[in-house]
Amino acid sequence: MNKRCLPVACLLVILAGGTEAQQLNQLSSFGFTNLSAANPCGALIEGSDGLLYATTSAGGSAGQGTVFRIAKDGSGFAILKAFGVVPGDGARPVAALLEGTDEALYGATEEGGQFGMGTLFRISTDGSGFATLKSFSGADGAYPESRLLEASDGLLYGTTSGGGTNDYGTVFRIGKDGLGFQSLAFFGGTNGANPEGGLIEASDGSLYGTTYSVVFPGTSSTNGSTVFRLDKDGGNFSVLKTMTYVPGSTLTQTNGWAPQGRLVEGTNGLLYGTVSLGGVSNSGAIFQIGKDGSQYSVLYQFAPYMTVSTNGRTPIGGLLLAGDGMLYGTTSDGGTNGNGTVFRIRQDGSNYTALATLTGAQSPMAGLLQGSDGALHGTAQLGGDAGDGAVFKIQPDGTGFTVLTSFSASGGDGQSPYAAPLVAADRKLYGTTRMGGLSAAGTIFSLRFDGRDYRQLLSLDPALASSPIGSLLQATNGLLYGDTRSGGPGTNGALFQISTTGAGFAITASPLLATTGQEYRATLIEGSDGALYGTSVLGGSGRDGTVFRVNPDGSGYVVLKNFGSGALTQGANPMQALLEGSDGKLYGTACFSLNTRFYSGGSSNNGVVFSLAKDGNNFAVLKAFGDSVADGANPLSPLLEGVDGRLYGTTYAGGATNNAGLAYALTKDGLSYQVLWRFLGINGDGSHPSGNLVQGPDGALYGTTERGGVSDQGTLFTVSTNGTNYSVLASFGADSGAYPRGGLTLGPDGALYGTTSQGGALGLGAVFRYGMPIEEIADFHVTNGVPALTCVGIPGTNYWVERTAVLGPQANWTPLLQTNTPAGGMFFILDVAPPPNAALYRMKR
């Protein structure tokens, strides 16, 4: 691989490096795409192979939903299809699947397709053979939300919730090969609107369904829905029942409305369904109706909101007629903990029983499946270990409730890192994510400088430690230390340690009482005395945060400073890491207003820069922000001591009139304050800087803004310590990630590393690198006639650096060096005997 040729001679030297050659690249994107699935809305089906199949409305490699399968015991989870990955692909499948008589799976996506209005698709049970059968365009329907039906004629029938001649939805049919699409009925409002529950073919061969709503001309307070029937050729369409609900009306308040699940035909020939609203308490109901529209009655009404309802409320999914002749269903709300319920009821409306209040799963939006094992299987839109939904199982008698699998939008990987990664002694990057992991409590990860060898070292347990915000610290004992916003015995946050291999995780300190600290967000530092120092945003005797000291083994925890809202001039709510200055003092910022009770402090309540001795004495405010808007407000970056001894930082707000923040310098005595740059937030400039600054080998400062830039998703900038030479080096967005919050880390290869809280392949955040491309001659200069080359390569990879005096057919490349790139990714070469006139160099592997 030839990367670059560099000539040597007075007039022929091409200098490598410099900002022109720097690149912003994503090193790693969070989310395990092969496991990423979230928020199932449709019911499960059991295939002819005995496996369960369903869709999720989110997750997948594009975040637009998936088709998945799983065994009835919870094993063998696999994603068969991720939506939204190619132009014209479907997106957001909320409907259940259908296994056709050809043993293929058929389904619908609510969005996506050629016109963005949804699709119909087919896929094999092994994930092969995916095909889009239909893209809805509006006139022929839009936004299908219900499962397809294969009728006795072998055709597929379904509904769209929108589109058609009146944009109130349609009934359609189509062949399993995607041919012969035909609109059978268009809803006009008065005959129903927005069908969401799908169709059934009853024992009489007719199709039956419901509409979510109905239009009553001239009224705005009356709500309603319909039950309808039609023949399979679209003929004989009729409304069997218009269900009306007028709030406060004793005549109609028992009627339900807004059905969202399919009807089911009972053993007695009656049709049964649920409505998500209406009833006496407007919390939904169960109803029956004859196929001719007679015998309509409400069998059960659910309890009102704002009450503890062990029986549940708001049934979204349809009913299941189980093998025992009972009707089974779910409610999306209610139960003893508000997570929803599983219930059963007789066909005559008697013996309603809440079989289970959901735990470990939350908000089931679909009906149940009775598997070949006799158990009831269902999906929950929320809950599970990561909060992104679950598959569960329960026996018909209410015993044996089990969560079979938990969904995760990140697939169990981390999500939303808020801090810059740490460069550890082993020349790897180590970092934290605020969310994600198996329990959505955050993760600890590592990777190489080239983005390879990504490893999740730990998925945090929320009972121990949850939501790390700051970067990690590697102490002189080689262990990594960090802190979390919550978790621990008192749920006030925790300090932890872990080795670089991921072993030995332990909580070193966690205050039982908020009076000793609450909610740790800042990176810990190791003082020159070997102790660890940090801040808590809340807690302490003044309730507005602390500065504390603790030994690496967790002993000796002591509060050095209590911040309090009653003393505004001293600041409040320190969110960022401390700095031990060259004079041995601690320096920090108290920066942000969390809500109406908490204050940023300072004479104008916009935050402060302070100093403090390591024994907790001699607290002093060096700078109070906001006395002048142009001076900035809310310092959301830790301080950096430059080589000139001054303190450097940024404020998230203030500055110019657009409140976009600024970069500043301050002497350690607080006497000299200088604004280096006021961010504009327009014309590609950054806005709202946060996270730490770094000082590069060139002496300039480098940092990030959370917003601004070309896409308003953040920038990477540089400015000289005297306020000159400001420039935006890169704008974030797309694959590079979006919204960098944690600032930067300077790597041993001279590149800048950081994280973004969003963006990347799944929108869950990314790790980025800014610098010369890896596998590059990054710098070249000649000193006293001796060429010096700085090379950047992939650690552990063999490279050759070669030289020639001429190019073209006469080139004779002479090896100068063969080396295996060290862990830092950088190596150096001196050409002590260059040719007398000119030389060109290349690096290859």
CSV table of N, CA and C in Angstrom, one decimal, residues 479-618:
chain,number,residue,atom,x,y,z
A,479,LEU,N,-4.9,1.0,37.9
A,479,LEU,CA,-6.3,0.7,37.9
A,479,LEU,C,-7.0,1.9,37.3
A,480,LEU,N,-8.2,1.7,36.7
A,480,LEU,CA,-9.0,2.7,36.1
A,480,LEU,C,-10.1,3.1,37.2
A,481,TYR,N,-10.3,4.4,37.3
A,481,TYR,CA,-11.3,4.9,38.3
A,481,TYR,C,-12.3,5.7,37.6
A,482,GLY,N,-13.6,5.6,38.0
A,482,GLY,CA,-14.6,6.4,37.5
A,482,GLY,C,-15.7,6.7,38.5
A,483,ASP,N,-16.8,7.4,38.1
A,483,ASP,CA,-17.9,7.6,39.0
A,483,ASP,C,-19.2,7.7,38.2
A,484,THR,N,-20.3,7.6,38.9
A,484,THR,CA,-21.6,7.5,38.3
A,484,THR,C,-22.6,8.4,38.9
A,485,ARG,N,-23.6,8.8,38.1
A,485,ARG,CA,-24.7,9.7,38.6
A,485,ARG,C,-25.5,9.0,39.7
A,486,SER,N,-25.8,7.7,39.6
A,486,SER,CA,-26.7,7.1,40.5
A,486,SER,C,-26.2,5.7,40.8
A,487,GLY,N,-26.9,4.9,41.6
A,487,GLY,CA,-26.5,3.6,42.0
A,487,GLY,C,-25.9,3.7,43.4
A,488,GLY,N,-25.4,2.5,43.8
A,488,GLY,CA,-24.8,2.4,45.1
A,488,GLY,C,-25.9,2.2,46.2
A,489,PRO,N,-25.5,1.9,47.4
A,489,PRO,CA,-26.4,1.6,48.5
A,489,PRO,C,-27.4,2.7,48.8
A,490,GLY,N,-27.0,3.9,48.6
A,490,GLY,CA,-27.9,5.0,48.9
A,490,GLY,C,-28.5,5.6,47.7
A,491,THR,N,-28.2,5.0,46.5
A,491,THR,CA,-28.7,5.5,45.2
A,491,THR,C,-28.2,6.9,44.9
A,492,ASN,N,-27.2,7.4,45.6
A,492,ASN,CA,-26.7,8.7,45.4
A,492,ASN,C,-25.5,8.8,44.4
A,493,GLY,N,-25.1,7.7,43.8
A,493,GLY,CA,-24.0,7.7,43.0
A,493,GLY,C,-22.9,6.8,43.6
A,494,ALA,N,-21.9,6.5,42.8
A,494,ALA,CA,-20.8,5.7,43.2
A,494,ALA,C,-19.5,6.0,42.6
A,495,LEU,N,-18.4,5.7,43.3
A,495,LEU,CA,-17.0,5.7,42.7
A,495,LEU,C,-16.6,4.3,42.6
A,496,PHE,N,-16.0,4.0,41.5
A,496,PHE,CA,-15.6,2.6,41.2
A,496,PHE,C,-14.2,2.4,40.7
A,497,GLN,N,-13.7,1.2,40.7
A,497,GLN,CA,-12.4,0.9,40.1
A,497,GLN,C,-12.6,-0.4,39.2
A,498,ILE,N,-11.7,-0.5,38.2
A,498,ILE,CA,-11.7,-1.6,37.4
A,498,ILE,C,-10.4,-1.7,36.7
A,499,SER,N,-9.9,-2.9,36.4
A,499,SER,CA,-8.6,-3.1,35.7
A,499,SER,C,-8.8,-2.9,34.2
A,500,THR,N,-7.7,-2.7,33.5
A,500,THR,CA,-7.8,-2.5,32.0
A,500,THR,C,-8.3,-3.8,31.3
A,501,THR,N,-8.3,-4.9,32.0
A,501,THR,CA,-8.8,-6.1,31.3
A,501,THR,C,-10.3,-6.3,31.6
A,502,GLY,N,-10.9,-5.4,32.4
A,502,GLY,CA,-12.3,-5.5,32.7
A,502,GLY,C,-12.6,-6.3,34.0
A,503,ALA,N,-11.5,-6.9,34.6
A,503,ALA,CA,-11.6,-7.6,35.8
A,503,ALA,C,-11.6,-6.7,37.0
A,504,GLY,N,-12.0,-7.2,38.2
A,504,GLY,CA,-11.8,-6.5,39.4
A,504,GLY,C,-12.7,-5.3,39.6
A,505,PHE,N,-13.9,-5.3,39.0
A,505,PHE,CA,-14.8,-4.1,39.2
A,505,PHE,C,-15.2,-4.1,40.7
A,506,ALA,N,-15.1,-2.9,41.3
A,506,ALA,CA,-15.5,-2.8,42.7
A,506,ALA,C,-16.0,-1.3,43.0
A,507,ILE,N,-16.9,-1.2,43.8
A,507,ILE,CA,-17.4,0.1,44.3
A,507,ILE,C,-16.5,0.5,45.4
A,508,THR,N,-15.8,1.6,45.2
A,508,THR,CA,-14.8,2.1,46.3
A,508,THR,C,-15.5,3.0,47.3
A,509,ALA,N,-16.5,3.8,46.8
A,509,ALA,CA,-17.2,4.7,47.7
A,509,ALA,C,-18.5,5.0,47.2
A,510,SER,N,-19.5,5.0,48.1
A,510,SER,CA,-20.9,5.4,47.7
A,510,SER,C,-21.6,5.9,48.9
A,511,PRO,N,-21.9,7.2,48.9
A,511,PRO,CA,-22.4,7.8,50.1
A,511,PRO,C,-23.9,7.3,50.4
A,512,LEU,N,-24.1,6.9,51.6
A,512,LEU,CA,-25.4,6.5,52.0
A,512,LEU,C,-26.3,7.7,52.2
A,513,LEU,N,-25.8,8.9,52.5
A,513,LEU,CA,-26.5,10.1,52.8
A,513,LEU,C,-26.1,11.1,51.8
A,514,ALA,N,-27.2,11.8,51.3
A,514,ALA,CA,-26.9,12.9,50.3
A,514,ALA,C,-26.1,14.0,50.9
A,515,THR,N,-26.0,14.1,52.2
A,515,THR,CA,-25.3,15.2,52.9
A,515,THR,C,-23.8,15.0,52.6
A,516,THR,N,-23.3,13.9,52.2
A,516,THR,CA,-21.9,13.7,51.9
A,516,THR,C,-21.6,13.7,50.4
A,517,GLY,N,-22.7,14.0,49.6
A,517,GLY,CA,-22.5,14.0,48.1
A,517,GLY,C,-23.6,13.3,47.4
A,518,GLN,N,-23.9,13.7,46.2
A,518,GLN,CA,-25.0,13.1,45.5
A,518,GLN,C,-24.8,13.5,44.0
A,519,GLU,N,-24.8,12.4,43.1
A,519,GLU,CA,-24.7,12.6,41.7
A,519,GLU,C,-23.3,13.0,41.3
A,520,TYR,N,-22.5,12.1,41.0
A,520,TYR,CA,-21.1,12.3,40.5
A,520,TYR,C,-21.2,12.4,39.0
A,521,ARG,N,-20.7,13.4,38.4
A,521,ARG,CA,-20.6,13.6,36.9
A,521,ARG,C,-19.2,13.8,36.4
A,522,ALA,N,-18.3,14.3,37.3
A,522,ALA,CA,-17.0,14.7,36.8
A,522,ALA,C,-16.0,13.7,36.8
A,523,THR,N,-15.0,13.7,36.0
A,523,THR,CA,-13.9,12.8,36.0
A,523,THR,C,-13.1,13.1,37.3
A,524,LEU,N,-12.6,12.0,37.9
A,524,LEU,CA,-11.8,12.0,39.1
A,524,LEU,C,-10.4,12.4,38.6
A,525,ILE,N,-9.6,13.0,39.5
A,525,ILE,CA,-8.2,13.3,39.3
A,525,ILE,C,-7.4,12.7,40.5
A,526,GLU,N,-6.2,12.4,40.2
A,526,GLU,CA,-5.3,11.9,41.2
A,526,GLU,C,-4.3,13.0,41.6
A,527,GLY,N,-4.3,13.4,42.8
A,527,GLY,CA,-3.5,14.5,43.3
A,527,GLY,C,-2.0,14.1,43.4
A,528,SER,N,-1.2,15.1,43.6
A,528,SER,CA,0.2,14.8,43.8
A,528,SER,C,0.5,14.1,45.1
A,529,ASP,N,-0.5,14.1,46.0
A,529,ASP,CA,-0.4,13.3,47.3
A,529,ASP,C,-0.9,11.9,47.2
A,530,GLY,N,-1.3,11.5,46.0
A,530,GLY,CA,-1.8,10.1,45.8
A,530,GLY,C,-3.3,9.9,46.0
A,531,ALA,N,-4.0,10.9,46.6
A,531,ALA,CA,-5.4,10.8,46.8
A,531,ALA,C,-6.2,11.2,45.6
A,532,LEU,N,-7.4,10.7,45.5
A,532,LEU,CA,-8.3,11.1,44.4
A,532,LEU,C,-9.2,12.2,44.8
A,533,TYR,N,-9.5,13.1,43.9
A,533,TYR,CA,-10.3,14.3,44.2
A,533,TYR,C,-11.4,14.4,43.1
A,534,GLY,N,-12.5,14.9,43.5
A,534,GLY,CA,-13.6,15.0,42.6
A,534,GLY,C,-14.7,15.9,43.1
A,535,THR,N,-15.8,16.0,42.4
A,535,THR,CA,-16.9,16.8,42.7
A,535,THR,C,-18.2,16.0,42.6
A,536,SER,N,-19.2,16.4,43.4
A,536,SER,CA,-20.6,15.9,43.2
A,536,SER,C,-21.4,17.1,42.9
A,537,VAL,N,-22.4,16.9,42.0
A,537,VAL,CA,-23.2,18.0,41.5
A,537,VAL,C,-24.2,18.5,42.6
A,538,LEU,N,-24.7,17.5,43.3
A,538,LEU,CA,-25.7,17.8,44.4
A,538,LEU,C,-25.2,17.3,45.7
A,539,GLY,N,-26.0,17.4,46.7
A,539,GLY,CA,-25.6,16.9,48.0
A,539,GLY,C,-24.7,17.8,48.8
A,540,GLY,N,-24.2,17.3,49.9
A,540,GLY,CA,-23.5,18.1,50.8
A,540,GLY,C,-24.4,18.9,51.7
A,541,SER,N,-23.8,19.5,52.7
A,541,SER,CA,-24.7,20.2,53.7
A,541,SER,C,-25.5,21.3,53.1
A,542,GLY,N,-25.0,21.9,52.0
A,542,GLY,CA,-25.7,23.0,51.4
A,542,GLY,C,-26.6,22.5,50.2
A,543,ARG,N,-26.5,21.2,49.9
A,543,ARG,CA,-27.4,20.6,48.9
A,543,ARG,C,-27.1,20.9,47.5
A,544,ASP,N,-26.0,21.7,47.3
A,544,ASP,CA,-25.7,22.2,45.9
A,544,ASP,C,-24.3,21.7,45.5
A,545,GLY,N,-23.9,20.6,46.0
A,545,GLY,CA,-22.7,20.0,45.5
A,545,GLY,C,-21.5,20.1,46.5
A,546,THR,N,-20.5,19.3,46.2
A,546,THR,CA,-19.3,19.2,47.0
A,546,THR,C,-18.0,19.1,46.2
A,547,VAL,N,-16.9,19.3,46.9
A,547,VAL,CA,-15.6,18.9,46.5
A,547,VAL,C,-15.2,17.9,47.6
A,548,PHE,N,-14.7,16.7,47.1
A,548,PHE,CA,-14.3,15.7,48.1
A,548,PHE,C,-13.0,15.1,47.8
A,549,ARG,N,-12.4,14.4,48.8
A,549,ARG,CA,-11.2,13.6,48.6
A,549,ARG,C,-11.4,12.2,49.1
A,550,VAL,N,-10.8,11.2,48.5
A,550,VAL,CA,-10.9,9.9,48.9
A,550,VAL,C,-9.6,9.1,48.5
A,551,ASN,N,-9.2,8.2,49.2
A,551,ASN,CA,-8.1,7.3,48.9
A,551,ASN,C,-8.4,6.3,47.8
A,552,PRO,N,-7.5,5.9,47.0
A,552,PRO,CA,-7.8,4.9,45.9
A,552,PRO,C,-8.5,3.7,46.4
A,553,ASP,N,-8.2,3.3,47.7
A,553,ASP,CA,-8.9,2.1,48.2
A,553,ASP,C,-10.3,2.3,48.7
A,554,GLY,N,-10.7,3.6,48.6
A,554,GLY,CA,-12.1,3.9,49.1
A,554,GLY,C,-12.1,4.5,50.5
A,555,SER,N,-11.0,4.4,51.2
A,555,SER,CA,-11.0,4.9,52.6
A,555,SER,C,-10.8,6.4,52.6
A,556,GLY,N,-11.0,7.0,53.7
A,556,GLY,CA,-10.7,8.4,53.9
A,556,GLY,C,-11.6,9.4,53.1
A,557,TYR,N,-12.8,9.0,52.8
A,557,TYR,CA,-13.7,9.9,52.1
A,557,TYR,C,-14.0,11.1,53.0
A,558,VAL,N,-13.8,12.3,52.4
A,558,VAL,CA,-14.0,13.5,53.2
A,558,VAL,C,-14.5,14.6,52.3
A,559,VAL,N,-15.5,15.4,52.7
A,559,VAL,CA,-15.9,16.5,52.0
A,559,VAL,C,-15.1,17.7,52.3
A,560,LEU,N,-14.5,18.3,51.3
A,560,LEU,CA,-13.6,19.5,51.5
A,560,LEU,C,-14.3,20.8,51.3
A,561,LYS,N,-15.4,20.8,50.5
A,561,LYS,CA,-16.1,22.0,50.3
A,561,LYS,C,-17.6,21.7,50.1
A,562,ASN,N,-18.5,22.4,50.8
A,562,ASN,CA,-20.0,22.3,50.5
A,562,ASN,C,-20.4,23.5,49.8
A,563,PHE,N,-21.1,23.3,48.7
A,563,PHE,CA,-21.7,24.5,48.0
A,563,PHE,C,-23.1,24.6,48.4
A,564,GLY,N,-23.6,25.8,48.4
A,564,GLY,CA,-25.0,26.0,48.9
A,564,GLY,C,-25.6,27.2,48.1
A,565,SER,N,-26.9,27.0,47.8
A,565,SER,CA,-27.6,28.1,47.1
A,565,SER,C,-27.8,29.4,47.9
A,566,GLY,N,-27.6,29.3,49.2
A,566,GLY,CA,-27.7,30.5,50.0
A,566,GLY,C,-26.5,31.4,49.9
A,567,ALA,N,-25.4,30.9,49.3
A,567,ALA,CA,-24.2,31.8,49.2
A,567,ALA,C,-23.9,31.9,47.7
A,568,LEU,N,-24.6,32.7,46.9
A,568,LEU,CA,-24.5,32.7,45.5
A,568,LEU,C,-23.1,33.1,45.0
A,569,THR,N,-22.4,33.9,45.8
A,569,THR,CA,-21.1,34.4,45.4
A,569,THR,C,-20.1,33.3,45.4
A,570,GLN,N,-20.4,32.1,46.0
A,570,GLN,CA,-19.4,31.0,46.1
A,570,GLN,C,-19.7,30.0,45.0
A,571,GLY,N,-20.8,30.1,44.3
A,571,GLY,CA,-21.0,29.1,43.2
A,571,GLY,C,-21.9,28.0,43.7
A,572,ALA,N,-22.3,27.1,42.8
A,572,ALA,CA,-23.1,26.0,43.1
A,572,ALA,C,-23.0,25.0,42.0
A,573,ASN,N,-23.3,23.7,42.3
A,573,ASN,CA,-23.4,22.6,41.3
A,573,ASN,C,-22.2,22.5,40.4
A,574,PRO,N,-21.1,22.0,41.0
A,574,PRO,CA,-19.9,21.7,40.2
A,574,PRO,C,-20.1,20.5,39.4
A,575,MET,N,-20.0,20.6,38.1
A,575,MET,CA,-20.2,19.4,37.2
A,575,MET,C,-19.0,18.9,36.5
A,576,GLN,N,-17.9,19.6,36.6
A,576,GLN,CA,-16.7,19.2,35.9
A,576,GLN,C,-15.5,18.9,36.8
A,577,ALA,N,-14.5,18.2,36.1
A,577,ALA,CA,-13.4,17.7,36.9
A,577,ALA,C,-12.6,18.9,37.5
A,578,LEU,N,-11.9,18.6,38.5
A,578,LEU,CA,-11.0,19.5,39.1
A,578,LEU,C,-9.6,19.5,38.4
A,579,LEU,N,-8.8,20.5,38.6
A,579,LEU,CA,-7.5,20.5,38.1
A,579,LEU,C,-6.5,20.8,39.3
A,580,GLU,N,-5.5,20.0,39.4
A,580,GLU,CA,-4.4,20.4,40.4
A,580,GLU,C,-3.4,21.2,39.6
A,581,GLY,N,-3.3,22.5,40.0
A,581,GLY,CA,-2.4,23.4,39.3
A,581,GLY,C,-0.9,23.1,39.7
A,582,SER,N,0.0,23.7,38.9
A,582,SER,CA,1.4,23.6,39.2
A,582,SER,C,1.8,24.1,40.6
A,583,ASP,N,0.9,24.9,41.2
A,583,ASP,CA,1.1,25.5,42.5
A,583,ASP,C,0.6,24.6,43.6
A,584,GLY,N,0.0,23.4,43.2
A,584,GLY,CA,-0.5,22.4,44.2
A,584,GLY,C,-2.0,22.7,44.6
A,585,LYS,N,-2.6,23.8,44.2
A,585,LYS,CA,-4.0,24.1,44.5
A,585,LYS,C,-4.9,23.3,43.6
A,586,LEU,N,-6.1,23.2,44.0
A,586,LEU,CA,-7.2,22.7,43.2
A,586,LEU,C,-8.0,23.8,42.6
A,587,TYR,N,-8.3,23.6,41.3
A,587,TYR,CA,-9.1,24.6,40.6
A,587,TYR,C,-10.3,24.0,39.9
A,588,GLY,N,-11.4,24.7,39.9
A,588,GLY,CA,-12.6,24.1,39.3
A,588,GLY,C,-13.6,25.1,38.9
A,589,THR,N,-14.7,24.6,38.4
A,589,THR,CA,-15.8,25.5,38.0
A,589,THR,C,-17.1,25.0,38.7
A,590,ALA,N,-18.0,25.9,39.1
A,590,ALA,CA,-19.3,25.6,39.5
A,590,ALA,C,-20.2,26.2,38.5
A,591,CYS,N,-21.1,25.4,37.9
A,591,CYS,CA,-21.4,25.8,36.5
A,591,CYS,C,-22.8,25.9,36.1
A,592,PHE,N,-23.7,25.1,36.6
A,592,PHE,CA,-25.0,24.9,35.8
A,592,PHE,C,-26.2,24.9,36.8
A,593,SER,N,-27.3,25.4,36.3
A,593,SER,CA,-28.5,25.4,37.0
A,593,SER,C,-29.3,24.2,36.6
A,594,LEU,N,-29.6,23.3,37.6
A,594,LEU,CA,-30.2,22.0,37.2
A,594,LEU,C,-31.7,22.2,37.2
A,595,ASN,N,-32.3,22.9,38.1
A,595,ASN,CA,-33.7,23.3,38.0
A,595,ASN,C,-34.0,24.5,38.8
A,596,THR,N,-35.2,24.8,39.1
A,596,THR,CA,-35.5,26.1,39.7
A,596,THR,C,-34.9,26.2,41.1
A,597,ARG,N,-34.7,25.1,41.8
A,597,ARG,CA,-34.1,25.2,43.1
A,597,ARG,C,-32.6,25.4,43.1
A,598,PHE,N,-32.0,24.9,42.1
A,598,PHE,CA,-30.5,25.0,42.1
A,598,PHE,C,-30.0,26.2,41.4
A,599,TYR,N,-28.8,26.6,41.7
A,599,TYR,CA,-28.3,27.8,41.2
A,599,TYR,C,-26.9,27.5,40.7
A,600,SER,N,-26.4,28.3,39.7
A,600,SER,CA,-25.1,28.2,39.2
A,600,SER,C,-24.1,29.0,40.1
A,601,GLY,N,-24.6,29.9,40.8
A,601,GLY,CA,-23.8,30.6,41.8
A,601,GLY,C,-23.0,31.8,41.1
A,602,GLY,N,-22.3,32.5,41.9
A,602,GLY,CA,-21.6,33.6,41.4
A,602,GLY,C,-22.5,34.9,41.6
A,603,SER,N,-21.9,36.0,41.5
A,603,SER,CA,-22.6,37.3,41.8
A,603,SER,C,-23.7,37.5,40.9
A,604,SER,N,-23.7,36.9,39.7
A,604,SER,CA,-24.8,37.1,38.7
A,604,SER,C,-25.5,35.7,38.5
A,605,ASN,N,-25.1,34.7,39.3
A,605,ASN,CA,-25.8,33.4,39.2
A,605,ASN,C,-25.5,32.7,37.9
A,606,ASN,N,-24.3,32.9,37.3
A,606,ASN,CA,-24.0,32.3,36.0
A,606,ASN,C,-22.7,31.4,36.1
A,607,GLY,N,-22.3,31.1,37.3
A,607,GLY,CA,-21.2,30.2,37.5
A,607,GLY,C,-19.9,30.9,37.9
A,608,VAL,N,-19.0,30.1,38.4
A,608,VAL,CA,-17.7,30.7,38.9
A,608,VAL,C,-16.6,29.8,38.5
A,609,VAL,N,-15.4,30.3,38.6
A,609,VAL,CA,-14.1,29.6,38.6
A,609,VAL,C,-13.6,29.8,40.1
A,610,PHE,N,-13.2,28.7,40.7
A,610,PHE,CA,-12.7,28.8,42.1
A,610,PHE,C,-11.4,28.0,42.3
A,611,SER,N,-10.8,28.3,43.4
A,611,SER,CA,-9.6,27.6,43.8
A,611,SER,C,-9.8,27.1,45.3
A,612,LEU,N,-9.0,26.1,45.6
A,612,LEU,CA,-9.2,25.5,46.9
A,612,LEU,C,-7.9,24.7,47.3
A,613,ALA,N,-7.5,24.8,48.5
A,613,ALA,CA,-6.4,24.0,48.9
A,613,ALA,C,-6.8,22.6,49.1
A,614,LYS,N,-5.8,21.7,48.9
A,614,LYS,CA,-6.2,20.2,49.0
A,614,LYS,C,-6.6,19.8,50.4
A,615,ASP,N,-6.4,20.6,51.4
A,615,ASP,CA,-7.0,20.3,52.7
A,615,ASP,C,-8.4,20.9,52.9
A,616,GLY,N,-8.9,21.6,51.9
A,616,GLY,CA,-10.2,22.2,52.0
A,616,GLY,C,-10.2,23.6,52.4
A,617,ASN,N,-9.1,24.2,52.7
A,617,ASN,CA,-9.1,25.6,53.2
A,617,ASN,C,-8.9,26.5,52.0
A,618,ASN,N,-9.0,27.8,52.3
A,618,ASN,CA,-8.7,28.9,51.4
A,618,ASN,C,-9.5,28.8,50.1
